[in-house]
Short mmCIF file of C-alpha atoms in Angstrom, two decimals:
data_model
loop_
_atom_site.label_atom_id
_atom_site.label_comp_id
_atom_site.label_asym_id
_atom_site.label_seq_id
_atom_site.Cartn_x
_atom_site.Cartn_y
_atom_site.Cartn_z
CA MET A 1 8.84 -11.92 -3.25
CA ALA A 2 11.85 -12.28 -5.53
CA SER A 3 9.90 -14.61 -7.81
CA LYS A 4 7.92 -11.69 -9.26
CA PHE A 5 11.14 -10.45 -10.88
CA ASP A 6 11.92 -13.87 -12.36
CA LEU A 7 12.09 -13.75 -16.18
CA THR A 8 12.08 -17.53 -16.65
CA PRO A 9 8.36 -17.69 -17.59
CA ARG A 10 9.00 -15.19 -20.37
CA ILE A 11 12.26 -16.74 -21.60
CA ALA A 12 11.36 -20.44 -21.40
CA PRO A 13 8.75 -20.53 -24.23
CA ASN A 14 11.44 -19.35 -26.65
CA LEU A 15 13.97 -22.02 -25.70
CA ASP A 16 14.45 -25.66 -26.54
CA ARG A 17 13.04 -27.78 -23.70
CA HIS A 18 16.49 -29.07 -22.82
CA LEU A 19 17.78 -25.52 -22.36
CA VAL A 20 15.04 -24.85 -19.81
CA PHE A 21 16.30 -27.52 -17.39
CA PRO A 22 19.37 -25.50 -16.28
CA LEU A 23 17.02 -22.58 -15.54
CA LEU A 24 14.82 -24.79 -13.39
CA GLU A 25 17.89 -26.17 -11.61
CA PHE A 26 18.95 -22.61 -10.82
CA LEU A 27 15.49 -21.70 -9.51
CA GLN A 28 15.45 -24.85 -7.42
CA GLU A 29 18.82 -24.02 -5.87
CA ARG A 30 17.74 -20.46 -5.11
CA GLY A 31 14.45 -21.60 -3.61
CA LEU A 32 12.39 -19.00 -5.45
CA TYR A 33 9.48 -21.40 -5.85
CA PRO A 34 8.15 -24.32 -3.79
CA GLU A 35 10.07 -27.54 -4.43
CA GLU A 36 6.92 -29.33 -5.57
CA ASP A 37 6.21 -26.70 -8.25
CA ILE A 38 9.73 -27.03 -9.67
CA LEU A 39 9.49 -30.83 -9.78
CA LYS A 40 6.10 -30.66 -11.54
CA ALA A 41 7.55 -28.24 -14.09
CA LYS A 42 10.41 -30.66 -14.73
CA ILE A 43 7.98 -33.56 -15.19
CA GLU A 44 5.99 -31.49 -17.68
CA LEU A 45 9.13 -30.78 -19.70
CA LEU A 46 10.34 -34.37 -19.51
CA ASN A 47 7.04 -35.69 -20.85
CA HIS A 48 8.04 -34.35 -24.27
CA THR A 49 11.60 -35.73 -24.27
CA ASN A 50 13.20 -39.16 -24.18
CA MET A 51 15.00 -38.56 -20.87
CA VAL A 52 13.06 -41.41 -19.25
CA ASP A 53 15.56 -42.27 -16.50
CA TYR A 54 15.66 -38.65 -15.35
CA ALA A 55 11.86 -38.51 -15.48
CA MET A 56 11.62 -41.63 -13.33
CA ASP A 57 13.97 -40.09 -10.73
CA ILE A 58 11.91 -36.89 -10.61
CA HIS A 59 8.71 -38.95 -10.38
CA LYS A 60 10.11 -40.79 -7.35
CA SER A 61 11.12 -37.52 -5.66
CA LEU A 62 7.78 -35.86 -6.36
CA TYR A 63 5.44 -38.67 -5.35
CA ARG A 64 7.69 -40.42 -2.79
CA SER A 65 7.12 -43.72 -4.54
CA ASP A 66 9.16 -46.35 -6.38
CA ASP A 67 6.12 -47.28 -8.43
CA VAL A 68 6.93 -45.62 -11.75
CA PRO A 69 5.79 -46.57 -15.27
CA GLN A 70 8.33 -48.72 -17.13
CA GLY A 71 6.64 -49.07 -20.53
CA VAL A 72 7.94 -45.80 -21.96
CA ARG A 73 11.51 -46.67 -21.05
CA ALA A 74 11.37 -49.96 -22.95
CA GLU A 75 9.98 -48.13 -25.98
CA VAL A 76 12.75 -45.52 -25.89
CA VAL A 77 15.49 -48.13 -25.47
CA GLY A 78 14.09 -50.10 -28.41
CA ARG A 79 14.00 -47.02 -30.62
CA LEU A 80 17.54 -46.08 -29.61
CA LYS A 81 18.79 -49.58 -30.47
CA ALA A 82 17.11 -49.45 -33.88
CA LEU A 83 18.67 -46.07 -34.70
CA GLU A 84 22.06 -47.27 -33.51
CA ASP A 85 21.85 -50.30 -35.78
CA GLY A 86 20.99 -48.09 -38.75
CA ALA A 87 24.01 -45.87 -38.16
CA ALA A 88 26.34 -48.70 -37.07
CA PRO A 89 28.33 -49.00 -40.36
CA LEU A 90 29.21 -45.29 -40.33
CA ILE A 91 29.87 -45.22 -36.59
CA GLY A 92 32.24 -48.16 -36.99
CA PHE A 93 34.06 -46.33 -39.77
CA LEU A 94 34.39 -43.14 -37.70
CA GLN A 95 35.78 -45.09 -34.74
CA ASN A 96 38.56 -46.51 -36.91
CA PRO A 97 41.45 -43.95 -36.89
CA GLN A 98 43.11 -45.46 -39.97
CA ALA A 99 39.87 -45.38 -41.94
CA VAL A 100 39.15 -41.77 -40.91
CA GLN A 101 42.50 -40.72 -42.36
CA GLU A 102 41.08 -41.56 -45.78
CA LEU A 103 38.66 -38.62 -45.54
CA ARG A 104 39.42 -35.41 -47.47
CA ALA A 105 38.12 -31.86 -47.45
CA ASP A 106 36.15 -32.67 -50.61
CA LYS A 107 32.76 -34.00 -49.46
CA GLN A 108 31.92 -35.47 -52.86
CA TYR A 109 35.14 -37.48 -52.80
CA ASN A 110 34.30 -38.70 -49.29
CA LEU A 111 30.82 -39.82 -50.31
CA GLN A 112 32.15 -41.72 -53.31
CA MET A 113 34.97 -43.29 -51.29
CA LEU A 114 32.60 -44.37 -48.50
CA LYS A 115 30.23 -45.90 -51.02
CA GLU A 116 32.86 -47.78 -53.03
CA ARG A 117 35.16 -48.97 -50.27
CA PHE A 118 32.94 -49.28 -47.22
CA GLN A 119 29.43 -49.66 -48.67
CA ILE A 120 28.26 -46.60 -46.71
CA GLY A 121 25.74 -44.45 -48.55
CA PRO A 122 23.39 -41.51 -47.93
CA GLU A 123 21.05 -43.73 -45.92
CA GLN A 124 23.69 -44.46 -43.30
CA ILE A 125 24.74 -40.80 -43.18
CA ASP A 126 21.14 -39.71 -42.60
CA ALA A 127 20.83 -42.47 -40.01
CA LEU A 128 23.74 -40.88 -38.11
CA TYR A 129 21.80 -37.60 -37.98
CA ASP A 130 18.69 -39.35 -36.65
CA TYR A 131 20.77 -41.24 -34.09
CA ALA A 132 22.49 -38.02 -32.93
CA LYS A 133 19.16 -36.22 -32.62
CA PHE A 134 17.73 -39.06 -30.55
CA GLN A 135 20.83 -39.02 -28.34
CA PHE A 136 20.18 -35.33 -27.70
CA GLU A 137 16.55 -36.02 -26.84
CA CYS A 138 17.74 -38.66 -24.39
CA GLY A 139 20.01 -36.15 -22.66
CA ASN A 140 23.29 -37.59 -23.96
CA TYR A 141 24.61 -34.21 -25.06
CA SER A 142 28.23 -35.30 -25.40
CA GLY A 143 27.36 -38.12 -27.79
CA ALA A 144 24.96 -35.89 -29.71
CA ALA A 145 27.59 -33.18 -30.17
CA ASP A 146 30.17 -35.71 -31.40
CA TYR A 147 27.84 -37.36 -33.90
CA LEU A 148 26.43 -34.05 -35.16
CA TYR A 149 29.98 -32.79 -35.73
CA GLN A 150 30.79 -35.92 -37.73
CA TYR A 151 27.53 -35.68 -39.65
CA ARG A 152 28.23 -32.08 -40.69
CA ALA A 153 31.60 -33.16 -42.07
CA LEU A 154 29.84 -35.54 -44.49
CA CYS A 155 26.48 -33.85 -45.10
CA THR A 156 25.86 -32.13 -48.45
CA ASN A 157 22.34 -30.94 -47.60
CA SER A 158 22.70 -27.32 -46.45
CA ASP A 159 19.40 -27.29 -44.53
CA LYS A 160 20.15 -30.43 -42.55
CA SER A 161 23.72 -29.29 -41.98
CA LEU A 162 22.37 -26.03 -40.51
CA SER A 163 19.95 -27.98 -38.34
CA ALA A 164 22.83 -30.15 -37.12
CA LEU A 165 24.84 -27.02 -36.30
CA TRP A 166 21.97 -25.66 -34.19
CA GLY A 167 21.78 -28.99 -32.38
CA GLN A 168 25.52 -29.06 -31.79
CA LEU A 169 25.42 -25.52 -30.39
CA ALA A 170 22.63 -26.46 -27.97
CA ALA A 171 24.53 -29.57 -26.85
CA GLU A 172 27.76 -27.64 -26.27
CA VAL A 173 25.87 -24.96 -24.30
CA LEU A 174 24.23 -27.61 -22.12
CA MET A 175 27.69 -29.09 -21.43
CA GLN A 176 28.97 -25.56 -20.70
CA ASN A 177 31.70 -25.86 -23.33
CA TRP A 178 31.75 -22.10 -23.84
CA ASP A 179 34.74 -21.87 -26.19
CA ILE A 180 33.28 -24.39 -28.63
CA SER A 181 29.83 -22.82 -28.21
CA LEU A 182 31.20 -19.43 -29.21
CA GLU A 183 32.90 -20.99 -32.21
CA GLU A 184 29.65 -22.59 -33.35
CA LEU A 185 27.68 -19.42 -32.63
CA ASN A 186 30.01 -17.37 -34.83
CA HIS A 187 29.69 -20.00 -37.56
CA LEU A 188 25.90 -19.73 -37.34
CA LYS A 189 26.12 -15.94 -37.51
CA GLU A 190 28.18 -16.17 -40.71
CA ILE A 191 25.63 -18.52 -42.30
CA ILE A 192 22.68 -16.35 -41.31
CA ASP A 193 24.38 -13.17 -42.52
CA SER A 194 25.18 -14.80 -45.86
CA LYS A 195 21.50 -15.61 -46.31
CA VAL A 196 20.45 -11.97 -45.89
CA VAL A 197 21.65 -11.04 -49.38
CA TRP A 198 19.79 -14.02 -50.84
CA TYR A 199 16.63 -12.96 -49.02
CA LEU A 200 17.04 -9.42 -50.35
CA ASN A 201 17.15 -10.72 -53.92
CA ALA A 202 14.09 -12.89 -53.32
CA ILE A 203 12.13 -10.00 -51.82
CA GLN A 204 13.07 -7.69 -54.70
CA THR A 205 11.72 -10.21 -57.19
CA ASN A 206 8.69 -11.68 -55.43
CA ALA A 207 7.54 -9.28 -52.72
CA PRO A 208 8.85 -5.71 -53.19
CA HIS A 209 6.10 -4.41 -50.88
CA LEU A 210 8.05 -5.97 -47.98
CA LEU A 211 11.12 -3.82 -48.62
CA GLN A 212 9.97 -1.11 -46.22
CA TYR A 213 9.96 -3.68 -43.41
CA LEU A 214 13.40 -4.92 -44.40
CA ALA A 215 14.66 -1.33 -44.41
CA THR A 216 13.17 -0.90 -40.93
CA ALA A 217 14.98 -4.01 -39.68
CA PHE A 218 18.30 -2.73 -41.00
CA VAL A 219 17.89 0.77 -39.56
CA VAL A 220 16.57 -0.31 -36.16
CA ASN A 221 19.42 -2.79 -35.72
CA LYS A 222 22.08 -0.70 -33.99
CA ARG A 223 24.80 -3.19 -34.86
CA ARG A 224 24.54 -2.05 -38.47
CA ARG A 225 24.72 -5.32 -40.31
CA PRO A 226 27.30 -5.27 -43.13
CA GLN A 227 24.49 -6.38 -45.46
CA PHE A 228 22.95 -2.91 -45.06
CA LYS A 229 25.47 -1.79 -47.68
CA GLU A 230 24.11 -4.41 -50.07
CA PHE A 231 20.61 -3.12 -49.41
CA ILE A 232 21.60 0.47 -50.14
CA LYS A 233 23.49 -0.63 -53.25
CA ALA A 234 20.40 -2.44 -54.53
CA ILE A 235 18.30 0.70 -54.04
CA LEU A 236 20.83 2.94 -55.78
CA ASN A 237 21.24 0.57 -58.72
CA ASP A 238 17.51 0.10 -59.24
CA PRO A 239 15.54 3.39 -59.62
CA PHE A 240 12.21 1.53 -59.52
CA LEU A 241 13.19 -0.23 -56.31
CA GLY A 242 14.36 3.06 -54.80
CA LYS A 243 11.00 4.62 -55.69
CA ARG A 244 9.15 1.80 -53.89
CA ILE A 245 11.22 2.46 -50.76
CA GLU A 246 10.69 6.21 -51.02
CA GLU A 247 6.93 5.78 -51.29
CA GLY A 248 6.81 3.33 -48.38
CA ASN A 249 4.67 4.55 -45.51
CA PHE A 250 7.23 4.35 -42.70
CA THR A 251 4.82 6.01 -40.28
CA THR A 252 2.87 2.75 -40.09
CA VAL A 253 5.74 0.28 -39.79
CA PRO A 254 6.43 -1.50 -36.49
CA LEU A 255 8.92 0.20 -34.16
CA ARG A 256 8.21 3.61 -35.72
CA ASP A 257 9.90 5.62 -32.93
CA GLU A 258 12.96 3.37 -32.89
CA PHE A 259 13.17 3.61 -36.67
CA LEU A 260 13.11 7.44 -36.68
CA GLU A 261 15.60 7.70 -33.81
CA ASN A 262 18.06 5.27 -35.38
CA ALA A 263 17.64 6.85 -38.81
CA CYS A 264 18.65 10.22 -37.32
CA LEU A 265 21.57 8.59 -35.54
CA PHE A 266 22.69 6.87 -38.74
CA ILE A 267 22.64 10.17 -40.66
CA PHE A 268 24.61 11.90 -37.90
CA GLU A 269 27.15 9.06 -37.76
CA THR A 270 27.71 9.43 -41.49
CA TYR A 271 28.36 13.15 -41.04
CA TRP A 272 30.72 12.88 -38.08
CA HIS A 273 32.88 10.26 -39.80
CA ILE A 274 33.39 12.64 -42.73
CA HIS A 275 33.32 16.18 -41.30
CA GLN A 276 35.05 17.81 -38.36
CA LEU A 277 32.77 20.86 -38.53
CA ILE A 278 29.03 20.38 -39.13
CA ASP A 279 26.57 23.17 -39.82
CA MET A 280 23.61 22.80 -37.45
CA GLY A 281 21.12 24.17 -39.98
CA VAL A 282 22.21 21.72 -42.68
CA LEU A 283 22.10 18.82 -40.24
CA ALA A 284 18.64 19.85 -38.99
CA GLU A 285 17.39 19.79 -42.57
CA LYS A 286 18.87 16.34 -43.15
CA LEU A 287 17.29 15.05 -39.93
CA ASN A 288 13.92 16.57 -40.87
CA LEU A 289 13.91 18.60 -37.63
CA ASN A 290 13.69 22.30 -36.95
CA TYR A 291 16.79 24.06 -35.64
CA GLU A 292 15.80 23.94 -31.95
CA GLU A 293 14.80 20.27 -32.11
CA ALA A 294 18.05 19.36 -33.82
CA GLU A 295 20.07 21.24 -31.21
CA ARG A 296 18.30 19.47 -28.34
CA TRP A 297 18.75 16.11 -30.07
CA ILE A 298 22.50 16.69 -30.50
CA VAL A 299 22.90 17.86 -26.88
CA ASN A 300 21.18 14.69 -25.61
CA LEU A 301 23.29 12.53 -27.94
CA ILE A 302 26.54 14.08 -26.68
CA ARG A 303 25.40 13.68 -23.07
CA THR A 304 24.31 10.04 -23.36
CA SER A 305 26.85 8.58 -25.79
CA LYS A 306 30.57 8.46 -26.47
CA VAL A 307 30.37 11.17 -29.13
CA GLU A 308 33.22 13.62 -28.59
CA ALA A 309 31.74 16.90 -29.79
CA ARG A 310 30.74 20.38 -28.67
CA ILE A 311 28.26 22.92 -29.98
CA ASP A 312 29.23 26.47 -30.91
CA SER A 313 25.90 28.26 -30.47
CA LYS A 314 27.19 31.57 -31.85
CA LEU A 315 28.33 30.05 -35.15
CA GLY A 316 25.61 27.42 -35.20
CA THR A 317 28.07 24.57 -35.71
CA ILE A 318 28.95 21.24 -34.20
CA ILE A 319 32.67 20.73 -33.68
CA MET A 320 33.76 17.12 -33.66
CA GLU A 321 36.66 16.50 -31.32
CA PRO A 322 39.41 14.41 -32.94
CA ASN A 323 39.87 11.13 -31.10
CA ASP A 324 41.85 9.20 -33.67
CA THR A 325 44.43 6.87 -32.23
CA ASN A 326 47.99 7.31 -33.40
CA VAL A 327 48.65 5.09 -36.45
CA TYR A 328 51.55 3.36 -34.70
CA GLU A 329 49.37 2.71 -31.65
CA GLN A 330 46.65 1.29 -33.90
CA LEU A 331 49.18 -1.02 -35.55
CA PHE A 332 50.49 -2.12 -32.17
CA ASN A 333 46.99 -2.79 -30.81
CA HIS A 334 45.95 -4.74 -33.88
CA THR A 335 49.15 -6.80 -33.85
CA THR A 336 48.71 -7.57 -30.15
CA ALA A 337 45.09 -8.57 -30.66
CA LEU A 338 46.04 -10.79 -33.60
CA SER A 339 48.78 -12.45 -31.58
CA ASN A 340 46.41 -13.09 -28.67
CA ARG A 341 43.73 -14.45 -30.99
CA THR A 342 46.23 -16.77 -32.69
CA TYR A 343 47.41 -18.07 -29.31
CA LYS A 344 43.82 -18.77 -28.22
CA ILE A 345 43.01 -20.59 -31.46
CA VAL A 346 46.14 -22.77 -31.24
CA HIS A 347 45.47 -23.47 -27.56
CA GLN A 348 41.86 -24.40 -28.31
CA LEU A 349 42.88 -26.66 -31.19
CA LEU A 350 45.41 -28.47 -29.01
CA GLU A 351 42.82 -28.92 -26.25
CA ASN A 352 40.18 -30.24 -28.63
CA ALA A 353 42.50 -32.37 -30.75
CA PRO A 354 41.81 -35.67 -28.93
CA ALA A 355 38.05 -35.07 -28.97
CA ARG A 356 38.04 -34.05 -32.63
CA THR A 357 40.15 -37.08 -33.56
CA ALA A 358 37.66 -39.32 -31.80
CA ARG A 359 34.86 -37.58 -33.62
#
């Protein structure tokens, strides 16, 4: 009965195969599905990985037999040995603490130093990436995370470095290293956010007809990406671009209702951050609503959100209740938060120091 509420079938297609295994383990423990169905699902996933030993164990449990195919295992072991040999010079260097101390923050210096002093070039660095990826596919998440971390420290290819970061995040999640996972996730967020401005420039130049969809994405996103300011700035600084946005048919874009609702909310947020007293008629005009619709919309917003406001029906105004924290209290809170954050960072660095040194 409970299985009909299970979201795993909807979530799993959007995840890496390795990230699905913990979900299946959970379902198996809870007994939501027959044991045989879970084991068959695991076998299906394992058929597309290099986790041959795990697959053989599941095969034995499912078919109650020790007669399992051995050919695939030999092939995987051979491939793993070949990749290890290709990355061996760099792995040997990284396992030498004295040699690692020669590395600097300057990647170009490191590449030149590795080439001149240790005869390690781009081929060996790329081999480390391939070896780490294969380790991940074999289920050795700890080794994969270590080697991907080391690869990122030497890699100068931004695309492969980003791919390695995704792989490292997946490995850390599978090992349930939540602190490191959060650190990598925030790093990924910074990289993705930095690309938004680049994408905006590319769209302006090559596909301005897509700007209405980009505007929709910004408005519908309630987290209000900081890059929204860059988008608005681009519109204001380019009259032609602004005209293209203005003429965009937003009634046909995806998520039309969400777009209109969040656009109204964004306009209202702008007003309440500036004014303590808002004229209902002016706001209704800005929201493209009649007076009664605007009043109902504001009443629902006050009821369902943290907006501190009240409506004066006689004067037709919205009175924003001041909820500013005392400046000294703000300073105290920020200082406390900074102190706590600093303590956590130092504690995390001390905990991870041996692992990072080994990496």
